[in-house]
Amino acid sequence: MPSVLNVDTIADKAGTGPVALTKQEAAKIWLLYNSSGAIADSFNISTVTDHQTGDFTENYSNNMSTVNYTKIGSSGQADGGGTPLRVIGQNEDNEVKTTNTMRLYNLTSNAGGAADNPRISTTTHGDLA
C-alpha cells in the first residue's frame, strides 16, 4: 500500500526556518511575466527591470553560487498573432550575467530585431550560493 505524506510546513533540522534548496536537481529560479516587467508568478525573483524593447534583466532574490548556471526561456503571443516564435538569450557582445542578475533579450524569429511579448517564461538551473 502506498504511503501518503501530508504536511503544512517543512522546516530545517532546528525547526526554526525553511529547508535550504541547494545542491539539488531542481529549478532554482523560474519566472512568468510580460515584457513590461509585470510578474505573473515566480520563484526566487525579486524584480524584473525593463530597459527597452525586448531588453530586460531578471533580479534574483537568492544568489547563484557562480555565473556557470544555465537559463532557458520561451515567449509567445497571447492571441497567436504576429511572429510568436522568439529567442531569449544573452547578448554575447555585451554579456551581463552575474550571480544575482541576468540580462536577456527577446528577439523576433524572422528579422532578429528586439520585440516585446505578452508571455515570457524562463527557468534557471545551477547551485544556489
mmCIF file of C-alpha atoms in Angstrom:
data_model
loop_
_atom_site.group_PDB
_atom_site.id
_atom_site.type_symbol
_atom_site.label_atom_id
_atom_site.label_comp_id
_atom_site.label_asym_id
_atom_site.label_seq_id
_atom_site.Cartn_x
_atom_site.Cartn_y
_atom_site.Cartn_z
ATOM 1 C CA MET A 1 0.000 0.000 0.000
ATOM 2 C CA PRO A 2 1.482 3.414 -0.967
ATOM 3 C CA SER A 3 2.245 5.911 1.771
ATOM 4 C CA VAL A 4 0.926 9.454 1.826
ATOM 5 C CA LEU A 5 2.754 12.325 3.494
ATOM 6 C CA ASN A 6 0.575 15.363 4.233
ATOM 7 C CA VAL A 7 2.320 18.364 5.789
ATOM 8 C CA ASP A 8 1.741 22.094 6.103
ATOM 9 C CA THR A 9 5.367 23.117 6.632
ATOM 10 C CA ILE A 10 8.778 21.547 6.196
ATOM 11 C CA ALA A 11 11.354 23.175 8.483
ATOM 12 C CA ASP A 12 15.106 22.856 8.893
ATOM 13 C CA LYS A 13 16.620 20.461 11.434
ATOM 14 C CA ALA A 14 16.410 23.054 14.214
ATOM 15 C CA GLY A 15 12.757 23.692 13.389
ATOM 16 C CA THR A 16 13.353 27.429 13.068
ATOM 17 C CA GLY A 17 13.408 28.019 9.323
ATOM 18 C CA PRO A 18 12.725 26.667 5.862
ATOM 19 C CA VAL A 19 14.744 23.881 4.299
ATOM 20 C CA ALA A 20 17.534 25.222 2.075
ATOM 21 C CA LEU A 21 17.289 24.307 -1.601
ATOM 22 C CA THR A 22 20.938 23.802 -2.530
ATOM 23 C CA LYS A 23 22.848 21.130 -4.446
ATOM 24 C CA GLN A 24 19.608 19.632 -5.726
ATOM 25 C CA GLU A 25 18.492 18.984 -9.282
ATOM 26 C CA ALA A 26 15.538 21.356 -9.236
ATOM 27 C CA ALA A 27 14.916 24.705 -10.883
ATOM 28 C CA LYS A 28 16.396 27.397 -8.639
ATOM 29 C CA ILE A 29 14.621 30.240 -10.433
ATOM 30 C CA TRP A 30 11.536 30.378 -12.619
ATOM 31 C CA LEU A 31 9.543 33.278 -13.919
ATOM 32 C CA LEU A 32 6.406 34.032 -15.925
ATOM 33 C CA TYR A 33 5.941 37.671 -16.873
ATOM 34 C CA ASN A 34 5.168 40.084 -19.673
ATOM 35 C CA SER A 35 7.623 42.344 -21.454
ATOM 36 C CA SER A 36 6.708 45.381 -19.361
ATOM 37 C CA GLY A 37 8.055 43.589 -16.290
ATOM 38 C CA ALA A 38 4.738 42.633 -14.700
ATOM 39 C CA ILE A 39 5.406 39.340 -12.913
ATOM 40 C CA ALA A 40 2.539 36.840 -13.181
ATOM 41 C CA ASP A 41 4.257 34.226 -10.988
ATOM 42 C CA SER A 42 7.822 33.418 -9.962
ATOM 43 C CA PHE A 43 10.231 31.623 -7.663
ATOM 44 C CA ASN A 44 13.440 33.302 -6.408
ATOM 45 C CA ILE A 45 12.826 36.519 -8.403
ATOM 46 C CA SER A 46 12.776 39.906 -6.674
ATOM 47 C CA THR A 47 12.078 42.169 -9.669
ATOM 48 C CA VAL A 48 12.349 42.449 -13.450
ATOM 49 C CA THR A 49 13.958 45.561 -14.951
ATOM 50 C CA ASP A 50 12.643 46.642 -18.366
ATOM 51 C CA HIS A 51 15.466 48.536 -20.149
ATOM 52 C CA GLN A 52 13.883 48.975 -23.593
ATOM 53 C CA THR A 53 12.012 46.963 -26.226
ATOM 54 C CA GLY A 54 12.969 43.295 -25.848
ATOM 55 C CA ASP A 55 15.740 44.050 -23.325
ATOM 56 C CA PHE A 56 15.235 43.131 -19.663
ATOM 57 C CA THR A 57 17.064 41.957 -16.548
ATOM 58 C CA GLU A 58 15.928 39.341 -14.036
ATOM 59 C CA ASN A 59 16.966 40.170 -10.461
ATOM 60 C CA TYR A 60 17.273 37.163 -8.146
ATOM 61 C CA SER A 61 16.159 37.013 -4.512
ATOM 62 C CA ASN A 62 18.899 34.480 -3.655
ATOM 63 C CA ASN A 63 22.250 34.437 -5.447
ATOM 64 C CA MET A 64 23.548 31.597 -7.579
ATOM 65 C CA SER A 65 26.896 30.145 -6.399
ATOM 66 C CA THR A 66 28.720 31.038 -9.647
ATOM 67 C CA VAL A 67 27.913 32.518 -13.071
ATOM 68 C CA ASN A 68 28.112 28.985 -14.511
ATOM 69 C CA TYR A 69 24.372 28.339 -14.390
ATOM 70 C CA THR A 70 22.021 27.629 -17.273
ATOM 71 C CA LYS A 71 18.993 29.585 -18.410
ATOM 72 C CA ILE A 72 16.237 28.516 -20.767
ATOM 73 C CA GLY A 73 13.335 30.629 -21.928
ATOM 74 C CA SER A 74 10.437 30.982 -24.289
ATOM 75 C CA SER A 75 7.888 33.585 -25.262
ATOM 76 C CA GLY A 76 4.808 33.912 -27.411
ATOM 77 C CA GLN A 77 1.823 35.991 -28.400
ATOM 78 C CA ALA A 78 -1.328 35.904 -26.272
ATOM 79 C CA ASP A 79 -3.619 35.807 -29.311
ATOM 80 C CA GLY A 80 -1.444 33.762 -31.676
ATOM 81 C CA GLY A 81 -0.949 36.753 -33.982
ATOM 82 C CA GLY A 82 2.289 38.298 -35.192
ATOM 83 C CA THR A 83 5.516 36.321 -35.037
ATOM 84 C CA PRO A 84 5.068 34.132 -31.944
ATOM 85 C CA LEU A 85 8.408 32.313 -32.072
ATOM 86 C CA ARG A 86 11.025 34.296 -30.187
ATOM 87 C CA VAL A 87 14.547 33.741 -28.988
ATOM 88 C CA ILE A 88 15.568 34.722 -25.481
ATOM 89 C CA GLY A 89 19.263 34.804 -24.717
ATOM 90 C CA GLN A 90 22.244 36.748 -23.550
ATOM 91 C CA ASN A 91 23.811 39.328 -25.795
ATOM 92 C CA GLU A 92 27.264 37.913 -26.496
ATOM 93 C CA ASP A 93 28.695 41.354 -27.326
ATOM 94 C CA ASN A 94 27.557 42.821 -24.023
ATOM 95 C CA GLU A 95 27.119 39.796 -21.759
ATOM 96 C CA VAL A 96 25.622 40.759 -18.442
ATOM 97 C CA LYS A 97 25.348 37.691 -16.235
ATOM 98 C CA THR A 98 26.155 37.772 -12.548
ATOM 99 C CA THR A 99 25.315 35.557 -9.597
ATOM 100 C CA ASN A 100 22.294 37.753 -8.789
ATOM 101 C CA THR A 101 21.052 39.026 -12.191
ATOM 102 C CA MET A 102 20.877 38.086 -15.842
ATOM 103 C CA ARG A 103 20.138 40.442 -18.725
ATOM 104 C CA LEU A 104 18.088 38.864 -21.506
ATOM 105 C CA TYR A 105 16.928 39.837 -24.979
ATOM 106 C CA ASN A 106 13.664 38.858 -26.664
ATOM 107 C CA LEU A 107 14.087 38.815 -30.466
ATOM 108 C CA THR A 108 11.725 38.271 -33.368
ATOM 109 C CA SER A 109 12.335 34.959 -35.106
ATOM 110 C CA ASN A 110 12.339 36.275 -38.654
ATOM 111 C CA ALA A 111 14.283 39.539 -38.569
ATOM 112 C CA GLY A 112 16.251 39.283 -35.325
ATOM 113 C CA GLY A 113 15.010 42.664 -34.096
ATOM 114 C CA ALA A 114 14.094 43.314 -30.483
ATOM 115 C CA ALA A 115 10.477 42.662 -29.553
ATOM 116 C CA ASP A 116 8.250 42.929 -26.520
ATOM 117 C CA ASN A 117 5.978 39.988 -25.912
ATOM 118 C CA PRO A 118 2.999 39.400 -23.608
ATOM 119 C CA ARG A 119 4.170 35.979 -22.359
ATOM 120 C CA ILE A 120 7.789 35.361 -21.411
ATOM 121 C CA SER A 121 8.958 32.481 -19.228
ATOM 122 C CA THR A 122 12.436 31.487 -18.044
ATOM 123 C CA THR A 123 13.935 28.755 -15.871
ATOM 124 C CA THR A 124 17.389 28.631 -14.261
ATOM 125 C CA HIS A 125 19.341 25.556 -13.185
ATOM 126 C CA GLY A 126 22.514 25.549 -11.123
ATOM 127 C CA ASP A 127 23.546 25.775 -7.482
ATOM 128 C CA LEU A 128 22.465 28.495 -5.081
ATOM 129 C CA ALA A 129 25.108 30.279 -3.035
#
